[in-house]
PDB file of C-alpha atoms and ligand atoms in Angstrom:
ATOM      1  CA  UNK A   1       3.112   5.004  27.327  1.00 62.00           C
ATOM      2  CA  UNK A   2       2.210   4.587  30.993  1.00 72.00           C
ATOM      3  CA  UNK A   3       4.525   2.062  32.752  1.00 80.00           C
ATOM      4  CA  UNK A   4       3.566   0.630  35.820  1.00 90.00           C
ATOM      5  CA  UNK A   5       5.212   0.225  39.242  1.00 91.00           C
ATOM      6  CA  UNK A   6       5.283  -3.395  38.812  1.00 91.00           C
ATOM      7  CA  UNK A   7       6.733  -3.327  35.482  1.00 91.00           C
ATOM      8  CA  UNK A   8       9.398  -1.367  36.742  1.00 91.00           C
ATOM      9  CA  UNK A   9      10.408  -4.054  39.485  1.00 92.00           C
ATOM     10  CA  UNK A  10       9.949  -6.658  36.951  1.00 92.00           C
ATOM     11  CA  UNK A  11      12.134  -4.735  33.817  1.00 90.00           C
ATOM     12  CA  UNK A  12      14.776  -4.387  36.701  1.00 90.00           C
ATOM     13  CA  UNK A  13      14.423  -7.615  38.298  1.00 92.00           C
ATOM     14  CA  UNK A  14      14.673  -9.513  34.522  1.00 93.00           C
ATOM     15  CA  UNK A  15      18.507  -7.669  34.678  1.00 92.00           C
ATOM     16  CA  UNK A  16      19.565  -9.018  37.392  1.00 94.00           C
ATOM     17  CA  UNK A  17      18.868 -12.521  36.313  1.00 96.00           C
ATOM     18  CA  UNK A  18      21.865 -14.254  34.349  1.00 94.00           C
ATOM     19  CA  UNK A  19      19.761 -16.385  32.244  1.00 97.00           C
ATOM     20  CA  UNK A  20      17.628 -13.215  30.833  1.00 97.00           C
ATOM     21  CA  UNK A  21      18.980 -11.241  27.755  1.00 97.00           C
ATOM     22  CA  UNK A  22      18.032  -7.727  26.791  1.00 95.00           C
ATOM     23  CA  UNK A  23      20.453  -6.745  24.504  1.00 95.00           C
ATOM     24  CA  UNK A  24      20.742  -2.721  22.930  1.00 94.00           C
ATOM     25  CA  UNK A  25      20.432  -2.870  19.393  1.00 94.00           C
ATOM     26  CA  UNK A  26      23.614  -1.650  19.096  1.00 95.00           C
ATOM     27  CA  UNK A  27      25.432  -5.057  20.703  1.00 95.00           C
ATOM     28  CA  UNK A  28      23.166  -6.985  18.513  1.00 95.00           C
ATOM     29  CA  UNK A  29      24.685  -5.088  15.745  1.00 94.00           C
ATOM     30  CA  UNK A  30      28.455  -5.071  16.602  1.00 95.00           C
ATOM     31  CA  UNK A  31      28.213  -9.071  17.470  1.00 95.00           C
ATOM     32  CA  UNK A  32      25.971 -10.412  19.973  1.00 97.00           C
ATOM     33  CA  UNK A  33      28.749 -12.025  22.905  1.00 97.00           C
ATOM     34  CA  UNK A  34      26.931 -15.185  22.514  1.00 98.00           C
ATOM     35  CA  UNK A  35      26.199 -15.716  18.486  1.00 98.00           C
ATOM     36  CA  UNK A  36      27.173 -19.104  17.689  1.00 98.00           C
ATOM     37  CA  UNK A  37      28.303 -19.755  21.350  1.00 98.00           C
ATOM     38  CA  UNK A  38      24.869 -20.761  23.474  1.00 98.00           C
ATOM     39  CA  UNK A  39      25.922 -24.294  23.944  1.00 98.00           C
ATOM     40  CA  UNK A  40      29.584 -23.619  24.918  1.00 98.00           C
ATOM     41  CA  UNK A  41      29.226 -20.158  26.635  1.00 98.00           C
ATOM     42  CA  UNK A  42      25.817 -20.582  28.122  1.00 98.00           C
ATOM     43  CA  UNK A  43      24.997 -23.640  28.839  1.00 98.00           C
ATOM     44  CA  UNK A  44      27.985 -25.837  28.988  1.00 98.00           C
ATOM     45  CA  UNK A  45      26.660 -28.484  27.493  1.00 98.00           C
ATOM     46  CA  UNK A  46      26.442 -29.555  23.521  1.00 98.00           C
ATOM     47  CA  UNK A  47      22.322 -30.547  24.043  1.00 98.00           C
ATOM     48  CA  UNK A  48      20.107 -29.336  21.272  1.00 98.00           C
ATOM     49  CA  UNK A  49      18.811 -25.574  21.266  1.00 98.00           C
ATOM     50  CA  UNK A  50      14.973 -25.243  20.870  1.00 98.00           C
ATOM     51  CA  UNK A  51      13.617 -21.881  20.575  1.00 98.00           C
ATOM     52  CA  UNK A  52      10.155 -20.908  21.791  1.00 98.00           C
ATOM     53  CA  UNK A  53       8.896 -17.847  19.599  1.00 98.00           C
ATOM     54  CA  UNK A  54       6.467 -15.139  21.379  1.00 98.00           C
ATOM     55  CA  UNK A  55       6.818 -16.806  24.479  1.00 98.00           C
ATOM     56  CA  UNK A  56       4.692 -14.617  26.293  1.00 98.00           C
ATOM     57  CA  UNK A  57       4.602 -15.397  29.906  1.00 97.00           C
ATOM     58  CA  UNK A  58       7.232 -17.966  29.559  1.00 98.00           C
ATOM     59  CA  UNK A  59       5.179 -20.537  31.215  1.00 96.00           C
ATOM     60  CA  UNK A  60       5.875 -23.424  27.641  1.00 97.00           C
ATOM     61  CA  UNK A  61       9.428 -22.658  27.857  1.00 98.00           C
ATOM     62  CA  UNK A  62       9.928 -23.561  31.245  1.00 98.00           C
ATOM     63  CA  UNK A  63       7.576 -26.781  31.280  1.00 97.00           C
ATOM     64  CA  UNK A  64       9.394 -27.685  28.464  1.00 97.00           C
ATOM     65  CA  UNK A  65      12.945 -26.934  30.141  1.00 98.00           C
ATOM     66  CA  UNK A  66      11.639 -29.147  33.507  1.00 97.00           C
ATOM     67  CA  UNK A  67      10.540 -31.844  30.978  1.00 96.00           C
ATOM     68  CA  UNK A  68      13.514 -32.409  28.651  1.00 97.00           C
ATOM     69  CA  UNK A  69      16.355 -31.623  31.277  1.00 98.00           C
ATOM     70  CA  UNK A  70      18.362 -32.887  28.011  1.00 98.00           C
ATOM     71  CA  UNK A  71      17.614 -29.922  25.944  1.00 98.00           C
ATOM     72  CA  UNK A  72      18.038 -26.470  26.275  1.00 98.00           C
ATOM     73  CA  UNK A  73      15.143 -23.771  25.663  1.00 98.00           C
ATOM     74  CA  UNK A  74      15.103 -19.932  25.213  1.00 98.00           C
ATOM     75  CA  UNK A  75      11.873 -18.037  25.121  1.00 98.00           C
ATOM     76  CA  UNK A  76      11.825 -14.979  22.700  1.00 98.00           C
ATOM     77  CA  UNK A  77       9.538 -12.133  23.107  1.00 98.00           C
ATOM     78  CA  UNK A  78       9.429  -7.986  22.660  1.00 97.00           C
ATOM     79  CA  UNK A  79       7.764  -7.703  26.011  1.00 96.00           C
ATOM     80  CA  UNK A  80      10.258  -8.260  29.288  1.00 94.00           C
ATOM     81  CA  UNK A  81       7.192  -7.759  31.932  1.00 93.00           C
ATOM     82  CA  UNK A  82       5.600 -10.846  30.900  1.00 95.00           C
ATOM     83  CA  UNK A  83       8.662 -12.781  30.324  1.00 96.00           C
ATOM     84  CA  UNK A  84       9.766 -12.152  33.758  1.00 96.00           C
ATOM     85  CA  UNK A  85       7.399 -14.688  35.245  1.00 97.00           C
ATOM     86  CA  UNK A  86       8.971 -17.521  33.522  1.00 97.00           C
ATOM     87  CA  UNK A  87      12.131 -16.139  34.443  1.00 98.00           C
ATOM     88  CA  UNK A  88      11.054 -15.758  37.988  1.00 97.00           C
ATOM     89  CA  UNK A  89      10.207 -19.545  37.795  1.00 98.00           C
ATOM     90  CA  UNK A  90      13.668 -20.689  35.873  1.00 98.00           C
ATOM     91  CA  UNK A  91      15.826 -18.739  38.963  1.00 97.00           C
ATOM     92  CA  UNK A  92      14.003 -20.060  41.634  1.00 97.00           C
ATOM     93  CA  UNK A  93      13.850 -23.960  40.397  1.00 97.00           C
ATOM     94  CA  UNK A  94      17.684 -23.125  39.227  1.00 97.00           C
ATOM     95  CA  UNK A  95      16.883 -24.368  35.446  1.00 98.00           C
ATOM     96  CA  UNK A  96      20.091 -24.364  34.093  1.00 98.00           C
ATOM     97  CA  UNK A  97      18.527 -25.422  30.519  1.00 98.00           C
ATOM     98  CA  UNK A  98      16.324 -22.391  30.032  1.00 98.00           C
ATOM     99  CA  UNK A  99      17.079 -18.830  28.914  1.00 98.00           C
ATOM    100  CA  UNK A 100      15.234 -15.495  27.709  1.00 98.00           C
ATOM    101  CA  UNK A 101      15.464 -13.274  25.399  1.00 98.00           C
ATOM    102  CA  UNK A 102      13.893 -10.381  25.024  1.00 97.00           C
ATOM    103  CA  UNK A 103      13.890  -9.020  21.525  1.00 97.00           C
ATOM    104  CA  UNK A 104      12.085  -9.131  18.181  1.00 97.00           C
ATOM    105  CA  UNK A 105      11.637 -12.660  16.220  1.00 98.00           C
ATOM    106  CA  UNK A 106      12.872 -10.377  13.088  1.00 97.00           C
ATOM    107  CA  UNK A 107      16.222 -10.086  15.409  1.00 97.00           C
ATOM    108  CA  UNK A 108      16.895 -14.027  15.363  1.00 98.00           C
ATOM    109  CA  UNK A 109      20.032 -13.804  12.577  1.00 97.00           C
ATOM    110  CA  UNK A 110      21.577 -11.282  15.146  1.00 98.00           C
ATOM    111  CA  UNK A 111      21.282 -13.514  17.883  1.00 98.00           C
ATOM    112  CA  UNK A 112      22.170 -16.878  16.461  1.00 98.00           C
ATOM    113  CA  UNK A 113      24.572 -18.362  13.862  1.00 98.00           C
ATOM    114  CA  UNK A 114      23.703 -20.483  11.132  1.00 97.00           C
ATOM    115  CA  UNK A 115      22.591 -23.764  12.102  1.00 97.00           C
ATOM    116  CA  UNK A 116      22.769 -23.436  15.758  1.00 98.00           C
ATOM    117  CA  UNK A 117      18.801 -23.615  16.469  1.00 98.00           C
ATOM    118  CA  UNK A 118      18.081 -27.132  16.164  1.00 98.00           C
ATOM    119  CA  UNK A 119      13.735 -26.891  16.811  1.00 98.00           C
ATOM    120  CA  UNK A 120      11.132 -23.746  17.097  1.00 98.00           C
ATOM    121  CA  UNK A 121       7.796 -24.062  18.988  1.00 98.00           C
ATOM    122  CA  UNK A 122       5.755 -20.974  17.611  1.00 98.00           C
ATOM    123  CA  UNK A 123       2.572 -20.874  20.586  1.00 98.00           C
ATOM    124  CA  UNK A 124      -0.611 -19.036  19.876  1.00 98.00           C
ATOM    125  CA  UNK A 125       1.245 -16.585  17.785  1.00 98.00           C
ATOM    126  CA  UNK A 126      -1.146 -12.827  16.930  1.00 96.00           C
ATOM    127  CA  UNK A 127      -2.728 -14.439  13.652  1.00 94.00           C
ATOM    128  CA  UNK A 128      -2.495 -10.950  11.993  1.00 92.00           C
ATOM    129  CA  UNK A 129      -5.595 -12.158   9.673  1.00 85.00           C
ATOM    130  CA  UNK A 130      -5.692  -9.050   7.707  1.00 81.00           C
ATOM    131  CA  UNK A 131      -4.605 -10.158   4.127  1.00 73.00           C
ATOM    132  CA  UNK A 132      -2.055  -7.189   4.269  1.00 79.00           C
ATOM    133  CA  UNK A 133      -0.375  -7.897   7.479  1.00 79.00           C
ATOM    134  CA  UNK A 134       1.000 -11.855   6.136  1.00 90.00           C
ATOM    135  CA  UNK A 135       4.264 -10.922   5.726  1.00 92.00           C
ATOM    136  CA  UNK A 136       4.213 -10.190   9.635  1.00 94.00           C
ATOM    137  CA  UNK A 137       2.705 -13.829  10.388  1.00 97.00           C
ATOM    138  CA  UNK A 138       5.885 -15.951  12.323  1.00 98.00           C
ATOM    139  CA  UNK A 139       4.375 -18.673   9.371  1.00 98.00           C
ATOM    140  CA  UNK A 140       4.852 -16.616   6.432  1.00 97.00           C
ATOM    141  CA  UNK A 141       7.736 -17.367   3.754  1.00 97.00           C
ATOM    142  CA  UNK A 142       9.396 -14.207   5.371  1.00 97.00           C
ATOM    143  CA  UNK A 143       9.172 -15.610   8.461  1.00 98.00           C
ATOM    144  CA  UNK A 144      10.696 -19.055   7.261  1.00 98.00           C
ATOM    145  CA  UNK A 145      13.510 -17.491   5.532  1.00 97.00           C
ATOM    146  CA  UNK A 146      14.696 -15.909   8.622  1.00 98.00           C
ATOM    147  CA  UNK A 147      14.685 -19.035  10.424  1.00 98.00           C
ATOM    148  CA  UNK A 148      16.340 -20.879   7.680  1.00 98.00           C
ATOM    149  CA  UNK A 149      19.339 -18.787   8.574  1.00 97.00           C
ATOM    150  CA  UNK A 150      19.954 -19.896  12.269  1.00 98.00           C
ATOM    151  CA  UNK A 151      18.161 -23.375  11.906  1.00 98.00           C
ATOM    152  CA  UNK A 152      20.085 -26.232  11.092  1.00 97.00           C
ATOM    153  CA  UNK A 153      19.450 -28.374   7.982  1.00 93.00           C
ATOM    154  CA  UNK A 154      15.613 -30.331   8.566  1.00 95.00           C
ATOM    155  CA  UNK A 155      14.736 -28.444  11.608  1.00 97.00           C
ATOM    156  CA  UNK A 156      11.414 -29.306  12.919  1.00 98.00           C
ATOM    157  CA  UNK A 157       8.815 -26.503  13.232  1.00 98.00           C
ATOM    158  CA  UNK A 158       5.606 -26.802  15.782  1.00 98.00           C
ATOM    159  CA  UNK A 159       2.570 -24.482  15.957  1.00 98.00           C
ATOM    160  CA  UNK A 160       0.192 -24.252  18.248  1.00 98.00           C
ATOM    161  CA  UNK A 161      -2.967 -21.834  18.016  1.00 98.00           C
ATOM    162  CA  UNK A 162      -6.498 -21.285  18.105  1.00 97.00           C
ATOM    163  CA  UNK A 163      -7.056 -19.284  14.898  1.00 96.00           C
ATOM    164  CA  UNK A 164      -8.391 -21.536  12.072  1.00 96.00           C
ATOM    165  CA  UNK A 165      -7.410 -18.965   9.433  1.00 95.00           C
ATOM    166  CA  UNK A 166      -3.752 -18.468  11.061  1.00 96.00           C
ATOM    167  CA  UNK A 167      -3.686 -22.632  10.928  1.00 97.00           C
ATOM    168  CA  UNK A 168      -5.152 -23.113   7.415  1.00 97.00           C
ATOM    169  CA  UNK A 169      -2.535 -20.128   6.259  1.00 96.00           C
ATOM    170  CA  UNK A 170      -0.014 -21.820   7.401  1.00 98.00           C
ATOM    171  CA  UNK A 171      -0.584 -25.065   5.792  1.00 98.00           C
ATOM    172  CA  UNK A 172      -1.099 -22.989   3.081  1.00 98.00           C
ATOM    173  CA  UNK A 173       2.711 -22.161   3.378  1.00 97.00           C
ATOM    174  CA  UNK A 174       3.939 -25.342   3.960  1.00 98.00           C
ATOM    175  CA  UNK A 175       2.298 -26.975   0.666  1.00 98.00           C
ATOM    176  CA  UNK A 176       3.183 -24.037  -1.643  1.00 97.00           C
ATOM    177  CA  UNK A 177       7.005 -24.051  -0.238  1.00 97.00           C
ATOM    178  CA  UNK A 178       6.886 -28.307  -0.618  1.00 97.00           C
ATOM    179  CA  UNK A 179       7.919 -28.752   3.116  1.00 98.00           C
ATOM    180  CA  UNK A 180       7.303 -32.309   4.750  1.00 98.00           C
ATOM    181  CA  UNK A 181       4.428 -31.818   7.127  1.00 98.00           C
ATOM    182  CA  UNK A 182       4.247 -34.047   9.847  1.00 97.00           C
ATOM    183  CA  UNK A 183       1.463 -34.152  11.823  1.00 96.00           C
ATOM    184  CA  UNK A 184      -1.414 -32.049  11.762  1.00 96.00           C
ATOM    185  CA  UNK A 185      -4.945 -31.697  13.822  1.00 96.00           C
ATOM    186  CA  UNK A 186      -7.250 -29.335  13.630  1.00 96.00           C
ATOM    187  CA  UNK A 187      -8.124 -30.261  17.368  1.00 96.00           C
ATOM    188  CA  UNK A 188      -4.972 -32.035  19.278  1.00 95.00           C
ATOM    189  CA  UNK A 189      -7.247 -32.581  22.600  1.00 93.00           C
ATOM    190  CA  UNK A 190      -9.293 -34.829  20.837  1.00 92.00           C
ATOM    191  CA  UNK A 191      -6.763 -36.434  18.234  1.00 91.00           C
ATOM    192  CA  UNK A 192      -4.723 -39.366  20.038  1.00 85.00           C
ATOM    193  CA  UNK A 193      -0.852 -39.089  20.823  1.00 77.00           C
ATOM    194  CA  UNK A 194      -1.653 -35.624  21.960  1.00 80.00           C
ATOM    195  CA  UNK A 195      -0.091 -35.448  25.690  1.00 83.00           C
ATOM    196  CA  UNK A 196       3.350 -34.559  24.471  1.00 83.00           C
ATOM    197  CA  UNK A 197       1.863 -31.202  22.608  1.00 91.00           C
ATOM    198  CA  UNK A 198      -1.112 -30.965  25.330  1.00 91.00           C
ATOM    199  CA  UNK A 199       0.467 -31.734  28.853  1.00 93.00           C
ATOM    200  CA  UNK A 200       1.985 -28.502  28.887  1.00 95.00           C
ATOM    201  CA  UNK A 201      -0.378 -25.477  28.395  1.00 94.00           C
ATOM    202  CA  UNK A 202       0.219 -21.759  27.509  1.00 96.00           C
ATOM    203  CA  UNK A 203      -1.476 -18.903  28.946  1.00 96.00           C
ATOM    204  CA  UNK A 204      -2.832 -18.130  25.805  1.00 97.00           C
ATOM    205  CA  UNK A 205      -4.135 -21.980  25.648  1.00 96.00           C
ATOM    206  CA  UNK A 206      -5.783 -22.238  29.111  1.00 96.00           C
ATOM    207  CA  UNK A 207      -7.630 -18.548  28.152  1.00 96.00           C
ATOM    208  CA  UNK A 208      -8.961 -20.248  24.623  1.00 96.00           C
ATOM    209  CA  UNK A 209      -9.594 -23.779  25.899  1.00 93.00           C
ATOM    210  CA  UNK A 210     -11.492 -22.629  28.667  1.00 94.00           C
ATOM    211  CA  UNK A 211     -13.872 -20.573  26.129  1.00 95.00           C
ATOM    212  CA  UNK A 212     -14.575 -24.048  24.187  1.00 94.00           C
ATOM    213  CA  UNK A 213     -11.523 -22.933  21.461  1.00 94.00           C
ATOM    214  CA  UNK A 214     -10.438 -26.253  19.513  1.00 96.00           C
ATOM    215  CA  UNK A 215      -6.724 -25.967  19.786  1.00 97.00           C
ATOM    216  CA  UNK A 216      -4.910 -26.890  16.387  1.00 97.00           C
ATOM    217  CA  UNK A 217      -1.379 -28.003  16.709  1.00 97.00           C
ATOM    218  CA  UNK A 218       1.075 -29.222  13.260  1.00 98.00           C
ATOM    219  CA  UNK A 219       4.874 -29.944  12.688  1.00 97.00           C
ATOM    220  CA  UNK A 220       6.389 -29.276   9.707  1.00 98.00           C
ATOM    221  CA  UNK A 221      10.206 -29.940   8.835  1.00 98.00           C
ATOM    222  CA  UNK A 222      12.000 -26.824   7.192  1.00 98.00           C
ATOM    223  CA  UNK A 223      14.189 -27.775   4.628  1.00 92.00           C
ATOM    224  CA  UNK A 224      16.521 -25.321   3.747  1.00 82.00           C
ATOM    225  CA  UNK A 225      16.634 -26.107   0.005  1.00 66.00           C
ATOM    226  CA  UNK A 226      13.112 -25.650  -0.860  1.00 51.00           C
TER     227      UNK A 226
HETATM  228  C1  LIG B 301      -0.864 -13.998  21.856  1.00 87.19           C
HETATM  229  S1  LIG B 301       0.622 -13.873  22.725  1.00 87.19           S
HETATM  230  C2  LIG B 301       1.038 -15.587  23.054  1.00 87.19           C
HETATM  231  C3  LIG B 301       2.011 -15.733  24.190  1.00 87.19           C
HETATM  232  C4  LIG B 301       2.344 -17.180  24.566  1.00 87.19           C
HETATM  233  N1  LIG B 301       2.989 -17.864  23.481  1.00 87.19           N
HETATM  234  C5  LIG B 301       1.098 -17.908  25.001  1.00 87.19           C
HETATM  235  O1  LIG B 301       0.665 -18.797  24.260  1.00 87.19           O
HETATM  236  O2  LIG B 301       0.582 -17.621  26.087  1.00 87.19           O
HETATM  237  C6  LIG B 301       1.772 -13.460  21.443  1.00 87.19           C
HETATM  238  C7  LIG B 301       3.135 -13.034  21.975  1.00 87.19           C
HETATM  239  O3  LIG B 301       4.021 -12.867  20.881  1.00 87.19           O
HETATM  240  C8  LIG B 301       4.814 -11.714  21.111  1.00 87.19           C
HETATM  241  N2  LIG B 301       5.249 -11.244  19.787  1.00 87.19           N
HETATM  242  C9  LIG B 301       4.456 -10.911  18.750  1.00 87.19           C
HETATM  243  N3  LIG B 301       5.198 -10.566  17.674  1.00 87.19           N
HETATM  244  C10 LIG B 301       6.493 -10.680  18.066  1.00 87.19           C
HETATM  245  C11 LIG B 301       7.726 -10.457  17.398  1.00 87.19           C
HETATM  246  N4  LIG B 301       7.778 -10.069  16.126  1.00 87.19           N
HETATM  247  N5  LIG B 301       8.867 -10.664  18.085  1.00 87.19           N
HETATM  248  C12 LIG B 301       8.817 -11.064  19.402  1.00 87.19           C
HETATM  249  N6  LIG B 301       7.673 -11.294  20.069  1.00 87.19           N
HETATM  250  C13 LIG B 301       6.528 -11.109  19.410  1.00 87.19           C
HETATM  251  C14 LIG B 301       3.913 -10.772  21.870  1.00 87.19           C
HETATM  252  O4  LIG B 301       4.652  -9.835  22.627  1.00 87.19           O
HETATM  253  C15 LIG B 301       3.106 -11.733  22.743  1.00 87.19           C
HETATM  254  O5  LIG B 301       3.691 -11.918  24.015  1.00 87.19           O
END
């Protein structure tokens, strides 16, 4: 694979920055220093821990983290060059609620203890339509059992996504597994009570909206005991 100059600076840059994680398998394996310990080792506080899954560019994570200055956010993706720009932003606005991590969503029990996330944003996630690729959707039962092991009790789920079939599967999910859904529009810019999903967009949302993609958004609350 050909790596670029600039992905270079940014790989290098990313370790440098004390809010960005890019742990070796192997110190995921032996005991991640920080399983369990985000709020007390991290950030010093005992506010809520929201994850934001795929986070691409970073961009929700830290709108969120300016937002809620009362919660604390980590952005999870495989690739570290895109990540770094919401890094970049969270070091020079000195976010002290927002971290990064970059690793696989399949990696989150390695990372977290149980009942230490307490909400997950999943944003314009690769819908992975082909019928044989489900178990890789971040909606799919698999997907929900792995977050029922760092979630707490009730933890609320969002989605946000232009795919109709990705959205309809993953009501799909929610009905078949009996979870309480919340909310659910098949076109939040035009439902009302949308400026708390809408007011801060993805990268992946700006590129959709502006090609005259609805953007769906539900909430769903994962019980652990389904
Ligand atoms: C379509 S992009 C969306 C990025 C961002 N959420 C947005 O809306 O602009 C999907 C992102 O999910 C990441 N991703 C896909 N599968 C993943 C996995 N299993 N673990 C971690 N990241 C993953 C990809 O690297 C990519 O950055």
């Amino acid at each position: 694979m050909f790596v670029t100059k600039r992905k270079l600076e940014r790989f290098a840059q990313n370790s440098t920055f004390r809010h960005v994680f890019q742990p070796y398998y192997h110190e995921l394996v032996s005991g991640f220093k920080l399983k369990g310990k985000w709020k007390s080792d991290f950030f010093g506080n005992e506010n809520p821990v929201v994850l934001e899954l795929g986070c691409g560019k970073g961009e929700f994570t830290v709108g969120l983290g300016q937002k809620y200055p009362e919660k604390n956010y980590i952005g999870i993706d495989v690739k570290g060059a895109r990540m770094w720009r919401g890094a970049n932003t969270a070091n020079e606005e000195n976010l002290k609620n927002v971290a990064f991590i970059r690793c696989k969503v399949e990696q989150l029990e390695l990372l977290f203890s149980p009942g230490e996330v307490d909400e997950i944003w999943i944003t314009f996630p690769n819908p992975q339509i082909k019928n044989t690729a489900t178990k890789k959707r971040l909606t799919s039962p698999q997907f929900l059992k792995r977050y029922r092991k760092v979630a707490k009790n009730d933890t609320i789920i969002h989605l946000k996504t232009d795919n109709t079939g990705f959205f309809d599967y993953t009501l799909e999910v929610i009905s078949e597994e009996n979870l309480p859904l919340l909310y659910s529009s098949h076109d939040i810019y035009h439902s009302p009570d949308h400026e708390d999903v809408t007011s801060i967009q993805t990268h992946y949302e700006k590129l959709f909206a502006a090609q005259g993609e609805t953007i769906k958004y539900l909430k769903f609350v994962l019980h652990k005991n389904s």
